[in-house]
Structures are given as C-alpha cells and as structure tokens.
C-alpha cells in the first residue's frame, strides 16, 4: 500500500492542506519545532485507524476551523482507493468519526 496524496480539511493546526505526489520510495517532512510535522503524521494515523480520546482532544476541533478530518489517496496492487474520515467534535461517544473507502477508479 502506498499513500499517493493527502488532503487535510482540518486537523490540529492544518486547514486546507493538500500534499500531492508523495514518493513511493521516501518522503521526508522537515520543519522547525511546532511546524506541524507530528500533526501531519497523526492525521494520517487518524484517517487510517481513527482517534483515541486523548488524540481527539489534542487535534479536534481544528485550530483554524474547517471540517475535522480529510482523505488519503491510497494505491494498492489491486486498485486505488480514497480513504476519507471526518470527525464531528460534538459526538463525544464516537471518537473514530465517519469512515468511507471508495474505489478511486470507478467510484464504488
């Protein structure tokens, strides 16, 4: 599985971030302290696996607004998928949010 690109609608300090063309070999995110590197890593983790309560408290709702969550374009040997997860900050009993996985080639 390879993450080809990611779109952050809102998560922690990120709002409206789009990263296209992630390399299949090595991708490095660098920046100063508090630049949002760990937040980006937690975003990917959140989309794929959901959020525990502690992580949700730290990153949701997004600091600069926007819909909490986003999507990843994932390439596998079988197909390409859009993995999307959004989290309603008002639904405390559901920390994982709403997940959808769609085949990017045919939309199903």
CSV table of N, CA and C in Angstrom, one decimal:
chain,number,residue,atom,x,y,z
A,1,UNK,N,0.8,-1.2,0.0
A,1,UNK,CA,0.0,0.0,0.0
A,1,UNK,C,0.9,1.2,0.0
A,2,UNK,N,0.5,2.2,-0.8
A,2,UNK,CA,1.2,3.5,-0.9
A,2,UNK,C,0.3,4.6,-0.8
A,3,UNK,N,0.6,5.6,0.0
A,3,UNK,CA,-0.2,6.8,0.1
A,3,UNK,C,0.3,7.8,-1.0
A,4,UNK,N,-0.5,8.1,-2.0
A,4,UNK,CA,-0.1,8.9,-3.1
A,4,UNK,C,-0.2,10.4,-2.9
A,5,UNK,N,-1.3,10.8,-2.2
A,5,UNK,CA,-1.5,12.2,-1.8
A,5,UNK,C,-2.5,12.2,-0.6
A,6,UNK,N,-2.5,13.3,0.0
A,6,UNK,CA,-3.4,13.5,1.2
A,6,UNK,C,-4.0,14.9,1.2
A,7,UNK,N,-5.2,15.0,1.7
A,7,UNK,CA,-5.9,16.3,1.8
A,7,UNK,C,-6.4,16.4,3.2
A,8,UNK,N,-6.0,17.5,3.9
A,8,UNK,CA,-6.4,17.8,5.3
A,8,UNK,C,-7.4,18.9,5.2
A,9,UNK,N,-8.7,18.5,5.5
A,9,UNK,CA,-9.7,19.6,5.6
A,9,UNK,C,-9.5,20.4,6.8
A,10,UNK,N,-9.3,19.7,7.9
A,10,UNK,CA,-9.0,20.4,9.2
A,10,UNK,C,-8.5,19.4,10.2
A,11,UNK,N,-7.3,19.6,10.8
A,11,UNK,CA,-6.8,18.7,11.8
A,11,UNK,C,-5.7,19.4,12.5
A,12,UNK,N,-5.9,19.6,13.9
A,12,UNK,CA,-4.8,20.4,14.6
A,12,UNK,C,-4.6,21.8,14.0
A,13,UNK,N,-3.4,22.1,13.7
A,13,UNK,CA,-3.1,23.4,13.1
A,13,UNK,C,-3.3,23.4,11.6
A,14,UNK,N,-3.6,22.3,10.9
A,14,UNK,CA,-3.7,22.3,9.5
A,14,UNK,C,-5.1,22.5,9.1
A,15,UNK,N,-5.3,23.3,8.0
A,15,UNK,CA,-6.6,23.6,7.4
A,15,UNK,C,-6.3,23.7,5.9
A,16,UNK,N,-7.0,22.9,5.1
A,16,UNK,CA,-6.9,23.1,3.6
A,16,UNK,C,-5.6,22.7,3.1
A,17,UNK,N,-4.9,21.8,3.7
A,17,UNK,CA,-3.6,21.3,3.2
A,17,UNK,C,-3.7,20.2,2.2
A,18,UNK,N,-3.0,20.3,1.1
A,18,UNK,CA,-3.0,19.3,0.1
A,18,UNK,C,-1.6,18.9,-0.2
A,19,UNK,N,-1.2,17.7,-0.1
A,19,UNK,CA,0.1,17.2,-0.5
A,19,UNK,C,-0.1,16.2,-1.6
A,20,UNK,N,0.4,16.5,-2.8
A,20,UNK,CA,0.3,15.6,-4.0
A,20,UNK,C,1.6,15.0,-4.3
A,21,UNK,N,1.5,13.8,-5.0
A,21,UNK,CA,2.7,13.2,-5.5
A,21,UNK,C,3.7,12.7,-4.4
A,22,UNK,N,3.2,12.1,-3.4
A,22,UNK,CA,4.1,11.6,-2.3
A,22,UNK,C,4.9,10.4,-3.0
A,23,UNK,N,6.2,10.5,-2.8
A,23,UNK,CA,7.1,9.5,-3.4
A,23,UNK,C,6.8,8.1,-2.9
A,24,UNK,N,7.0,7.1,-3.7
A,24,UNK,CA,6.8,5.7,-3.3
A,24,UNK,C,8.1,5.2,-2.6
A,25,UNK,N,9.2,5.9,-2.7
A,25,UNK,CA,10.4,5.5,-2.1
A,25,UNK,C,10.7,6.0,-0.7
A,26,UNK,N,10.7,7.4,-0.6
A,26,UNK,CA,10.9,8.0,0.7
A,26,UNK,C,10.3,9.4,0.7
A,27,UNK,N,9.6,9.7,1.7
A,27,UNK,CA,9.1,11.1,1.8
A,27,UNK,C,9.5,11.6,3.2
A,28,UNK,N,10.1,12.8,3.1
A,28,UNK,CA,10.6,13.4,4.4
A,28,UNK,C,9.9,14.7,4.6
A,29,UNK,N,9.3,14.9,5.7
A,29,UNK,CA,8.7,16.2,6.1
A,29,UNK,C,9.7,16.8,7.2
A,30,UNK,N,10.2,18.0,6.9
A,30,UNK,CA,11.1,18.6,7.8
A,30,UNK,C,10.6,20.1,8.1
A,31,UNK,N,10.9,20.6,9.2
A,31,UNK,CA,10.5,21.9,9.6
A,31,UNK,C,10.9,22.2,11.0
A,32,UNK,N,10.8,23.4,11.4
A,32,UNK,CA,11.1,23.8,12.8
A,32,UNK,C,10.2,23.2,13.8
A,33,UNK,N,10.6,23.3,15.0
A,33,UNK,CA,9.7,22.8,16.1
A,33,UNK,C,8.3,23.5,16.0
A,34,UNK,N,7.3,22.8,16.3
A,34,UNK,CA,5.9,23.3,16.2
A,34,UNK,C,5.4,23.7,14.8
A,35,UNK,N,6.1,23.1,13.8
A,35,UNK,CA,5.7,23.4,12.4
A,35,UNK,C,4.5,22.6,12.0
A,36,UNK,N,4.2,21.5,12.7
A,36,UNK,CA,3.1,20.6,12.3
A,36,UNK,C,3.4,19.3,11.8
A,37,UNK,N,4.7,18.9,11.9
A,37,UNK,CA,5.1,17.6,11.4
A,37,UNK,C,4.4,16.4,12.1
A,38,UNK,N,4.4,16.4,13.4
A,38,UNK,CA,3.8,15.4,14.1
A,38,UNK,C,2.3,15.4,13.9
A,39,UNK,N,1.7,16.6,13.8
A,39,UNK,CA,0.3,16.7,13.5
A,39,UNK,C,-0.1,16.0,12.2
A,40,UNK,N,0.8,16.2,11.2
A,40,UNK,CA,0.6,15.6,9.9
A,40,UNK,C,0.6,14.0,10.0
A,41,UNK,N,1.6,13.5,10.7
A,41,UNK,CA,1.7,12.1,11.0
A,41,UNK,C,0.4,11.6,11.7
A,42,UNK,N,0.0,12.3,12.7
A,42,UNK,CA,-1.2,11.9,13.4
A,42,UNK,C,-2.5,12.0,12.6
A,43,UNK,N,-2.5,12.9,11.6
A,43,UNK,CA,-3.6,13.0,10.7
A,43,UNK,C,-3.7,11.7,9.9
A,44,UNK,N,-2.6,11.2,9.3
A,44,UNK,CA,-2.6,10.0,8.5
A,44,UNK,C,-3.0,8.8,9.4
A,45,UNK,N,-2.5,8.8,10.6
A,45,UNK,CA,-2.9,7.7,11.5
A,45,UNK,C,-4.4,7.8,11.8
A,46,UNK,N,-4.9,9.0,12.0
A,46,UNK,CA,-6.3,9.2,12.3
A,46,UNK,C,-7.2,8.7,11.2
A,47,UNK,N,-6.9,9.1,10.0
A,47,UNK,CA,-7.7,8.7,8.8
A,47,UNK,C,-7.7,7.2,8.7
A,48,UNK,N,-6.6,6.5,8.9
A,48,UNK,CA,-6.5,5.1,8.7
A,48,UNK,C,-7.1,4.3,9.9
A,49,UNK,N,-6.9,4.8,11.1
A,49,UNK,CA,-7.3,4.0,12.3
A,49,UNK,C,-8.2,4.6,13.2
A,50,UNK,N,-8.6,5.9,13.0
A,50,UNK,CA,-9.5,6.6,14.0
A,50,UNK,C,-8.7,7.3,15.1
A,51,UNK,N,-9.3,7.8,16.0
A,51,UNK,CA,-8.7,8.6,17.1
A,51,UNK,C,-9.0,8.0,18.5
A,52,UNK,N,-8.1,8.0,19.3
A,52,UNK,CA,-8.4,7.7,20.7
A,52,UNK,C,-8.8,9.0,21.3
A,53,UNK,N,-9.4,8.9,22.5
A,53,UNK,CA,-10.0,10.1,23.2
A,53,UNK,C,-8.9,11.2,23.4
A,54,UNK,N,-7.7,10.8,23.8
A,54,UNK,CA,-6.6,11.7,24.1
A,54,UNK,C,-6.2,12.5,22.8
A,55,UNK,N,-6.0,11.7,21.7
A,55,UNK,CA,-5.6,12.4,20.5
A,55,UNK,C,-6.7,13.3,19.9
A,56,UNK,N,-7.9,12.8,20.1
A,56,UNK,CA,-9.0,13.7,19.7
A,56,UNK,C,-9.1,15.0,20.4
A,57,UNK,N,-8.8,15.0,21.7
A,57,UNK,CA,-8.8,16.2,22.5
A,57,UNK,C,-7.7,17.2,22.0
A,58,UNK,N,-6.6,16.6,21.5
A,58,UNK,CA,-5.5,17.4,21.1
A,58,UNK,C,-5.7,18.0,19.7
A,59,UNK,N,-6.3,17.3,18.8
A,59,UNK,CA,-6.4,17.8,17.4
A,59,UNK,C,-7.7,18.2,16.9
A,60,UNK,N,-8.8,17.8,17.7
A,60,UNK,CA,-10.2,18.1,17.2
A,60,UNK,C,-10.8,19.0,18.3
A,61,UNK,N,-11.5,20.1,18.0
A,61,UNK,CA,-11.7,20.7,16.6
A,61,UNK,C,-10.4,21.3,16.1
A,62,UNK,N,-10.3,21.5,14.8
A,62,UNK,CA,-9.1,22.1,14.2
A,62,UNK,C,-8.9,23.5,14.7
A,63,UNK,N,-7.6,23.9,14.9
A,63,UNK,CA,-7.3,25.2,15.5
A,63,UNK,C,-7.9,26.4,14.6
A,64,UNK,N,-7.8,26.2,13.3
A,64,UNK,CA,-8.2,27.3,12.4
A,64,UNK,C,-9.5,27.0,11.7
A,65,UNK,N,-10.3,26.1,12.3
A,65,UNK,CA,-11.6,25.8,11.7
A,65,UNK,C,-11.5,24.8,10.6
A,66,UNK,N,-12.6,24.6,9.9
A,66,UNK,CA,-12.7,23.6,8.9
A,66,UNK,C,-13.3,22.4,9.4
A,67,UNK,N,-13.8,21.5,8.5
A,67,UNK,CA,-14.3,20.2,8.8
A,67,UNK,C,-13.2,19.3,9.3
A,68,UNK,N,-13.4,18.7,10.5
A,68,UNK,CA,-12.3,17.9,11.1
A,68,UNK,C,-12.2,16.6,10.3
A,69,UNK,N,-11.0,16.4,9.7
A,69,UNK,CA,-10.7,15.2,9.0
A,69,UNK,C,-10.1,15.5,7.6
A,70,UNK,N,-10.2,14.5,6.7
A,70,UNK,CA,-9.7,14.7,5.4
A,70,UNK,C,-9.7,13.3,4.7
A,71,UNK,N,-8.8,13.2,3.7
A,71,UNK,CA,-8.7,12.0,3.0
A,71,UNK,C,-7.3,11.7,2.5
A,72,UNK,N,-7.1,10.4,2.2
A,72,UNK,CA,-5.9,9.9,1.6
A,72,UNK,C,-6.2,9.2,0.3
A,73,UNK,N,-5.3,9.3,-0.7
A,73,UNK,CA,-5.4,8.5,-1.9
A,73,UNK,C,-4.4,7.4,-1.7
A,74,UNK,N,-4.9,6.2,-1.7
A,74,UNK,CA,-4.1,5.0,-1.4
A,74,UNK,C,-4.0,4.1,-2.7
A,75,UNK,N,-2.8,3.7,-3.0
A,75,UNK,CA,-2.6,2.8,-4.2
A,75,UNK,C,-2.2,1.4,-3.6
A,76,UNK,N,-2.9,0.4,-4.1
A,76,UNK,CA,-2.6,-1.0,-3.7
A,76,UNK,C,-2.4,-1.8,-5.0
A,77,UNK,N,-1.9,-3.0,-4.9
A,77,UNK,CA,-1.7,-3.8,-6.2
A,77,UNK,C,-3.0,-4.1,-6.9
A,78,UNK,N,-4.1,-4.0,-6.1
A,78,UNK,CA,-5.5,-4.3,-6.7
A,78,UNK,C,-6.2,-3.1,-7.2
A,79,UNK,N,-6.1,-2.0,-6.6
A,79,UNK,CA,-6.8,-0.8,-7.1
A,79,UNK,C,-6.3,0.4,-6.3
A,80,UNK,N,-6.9,1.6,-6.7
A,80,UNK,CA,-6.7,2.8,-6.0
A,80,UNK,C,-7.9,3.2,-5.1
A,81,UNK,N,-7.7,3.7,-4.0
A,81,UNK,CA,-8.8,4.0,-3.1
A,81,UNK,C,-8.7,5.4,-2.5
A,82,UNK,N,-9.8,6.0,-2.2
A,82,UNK,CA,-9.9,7.2,-1.5
A,82,UNK,C,-10.4,6.8,-0.1
A,83,UNK,N,-9.6,7.0,0.9
A,83,UNK,CA,-9.9,6.7,2.3
A,83,UNK,C,-10.2,8.1,3.0
A,84,UNK,N,-11.5,8.2,3.4
A,84,UNK,CA,-11.9,9.5,4.0
A,84,UNK,C,-12.5,9.3,5.4
A,85,UNK,N,-12.1,10.2,6.3
A,85,UNK,CA,-12.6,10.1,7.6
A,85,UNK,C,-12.8,11.6,8.1
A,86,UNK,N,-14.0,11.8,8.6
A,86,UNK,CA,-14.3,13.1,9.2
A,86,UNK,C,-14.9,12.8,10.6
A,87,UNK,N,-14.6,13.8,11.5
A,87,UNK,CA,-15.0,13.6,12.9
A,87,UNK,C,-15.8,14.8,13.3
A,88,UNK,N,-17.0,14.5,13.9
A,88,UNK,CA,-17.9,15.5,14.4
A,88,UNK,C,-17.4,15.8,15.9
A,89,UNK,N,-16.9,16.9,16.2
A,89,UNK,CA,-16.4,17.2,17.5
A,89,UNK,C,-17.5,17.2,18.6
A,90,UNK,N,-18.8,17.2,18.1
A,90,UNK,CA,-19.9,17.2,19.1
A,90,UNK,C,-20.3,15.8,19.5
A,91,UNK,N,-19.8,14.8,18.8
A,91,UNK,CA,-20.2,13.4,19.1
A,91,UNK,C,-19.1,12.8,19.9
A,92,UNK,N,-19.2,13.0,21.2
A,92,UNK,CA,-18.2,12.6,22.1
A,92,UNK,C,-18.1,11.0,22.2
A,93,UNK,N,-19.3,10.4,22.0
A,93,UNK,CA,-19.3,9.0,22.1
A,93,UNK,C,-18.7,8.2,20.9
A,94,UNK,N,-18.4,8.9,19.9
A,94,UNK,CA,-17.9,8.3,18.7
A,94,UNK,C,-16.5,9.0,18.3
A,95,UNK,N,-15.4,8.6,18.9
A,95,UNK,CA,-14.2,9.2,18.7
A,95,UNK,C,-13.5,8.8,17.3
A,96,UNK,N,-14.1,7.8,16.7
A,96,UNK,CA,-13.4,7.4,15.4
A,96,UNK,C,-13.9,8.1,14.2
A,97,UNK,N,-15.1,8.7,14.3
A,97,UNK,CA,-15.6,9.5,13.2
A,97,UNK,C,-16.3,8.6,12.1
A,98,UNK,N,-16.6,9.3,11.0
A,98,UNK,CA,-17.2,8.6,9.9
A,98,UNK,C,-16.2,8.3,8.8
A,99,UNK,N,-16.1,7.0,8.5
A,99,UNK,CA,-15.1,6.5,7.6
A,99,UNK,C,-15.8,6.0,6.3
A,100,UNK,N,-15.2,6.4,5.1
A,100,UNK,CA,-15.6,5.9,3.9
A,100,UNK,C,-14.4,5.5,3.0
A,101,UNK,N,-14.5,4.4,2.4
A,101,UNK,CA,-13.5,3.9,1.5
A,101,UNK,C,-14.1,3.7,0.1
A,102,UNK,N,-13.6,4.4,-0.9
A,102,UNK,CA,-14.2,4.3,-2.2
A,102,UNK,C,-13.1,3.9,-3.2
A,103,UNK,N,-13.5,3.0,-4.1
A,103,UNK,CA,-12.6,2.7,-5.2
A,103,UNK,C,-12.4,3.9,-6.1
A,104,UNK,N,-11.2,4.5,-6.2
A,104,UNK,CA,-11.0,5.7,-6.9
A,104,UNK,C,-11.1,5.6,-8.4
A,105,UNK,N,-11.0,4.4,-8.9
A,105,UNK,CA,-11.1,4.1,-10.4
A,105,UNK,C,-12.6,4.1,-10.9
A,106,UNK,N,-13.5,3.6,-10.1
A,106,UNK,CA,-14.9,3.5,-10.5
A,106,UNK,C,-15.9,4.1,-9.6
A,107,UNK,N,-15.4,4.7,-8.5
A,107,UNK,CA,-16.3,5.4,-7.6
A,107,UNK,C,-17.2,4.6,-6.7
A,108,UNK,N,-16.9,3.3,-6.6
A,108,UNK,CA,-17.8,2.4,-5.7
A,108,UNK,C,-17.1,2.0,-4.4
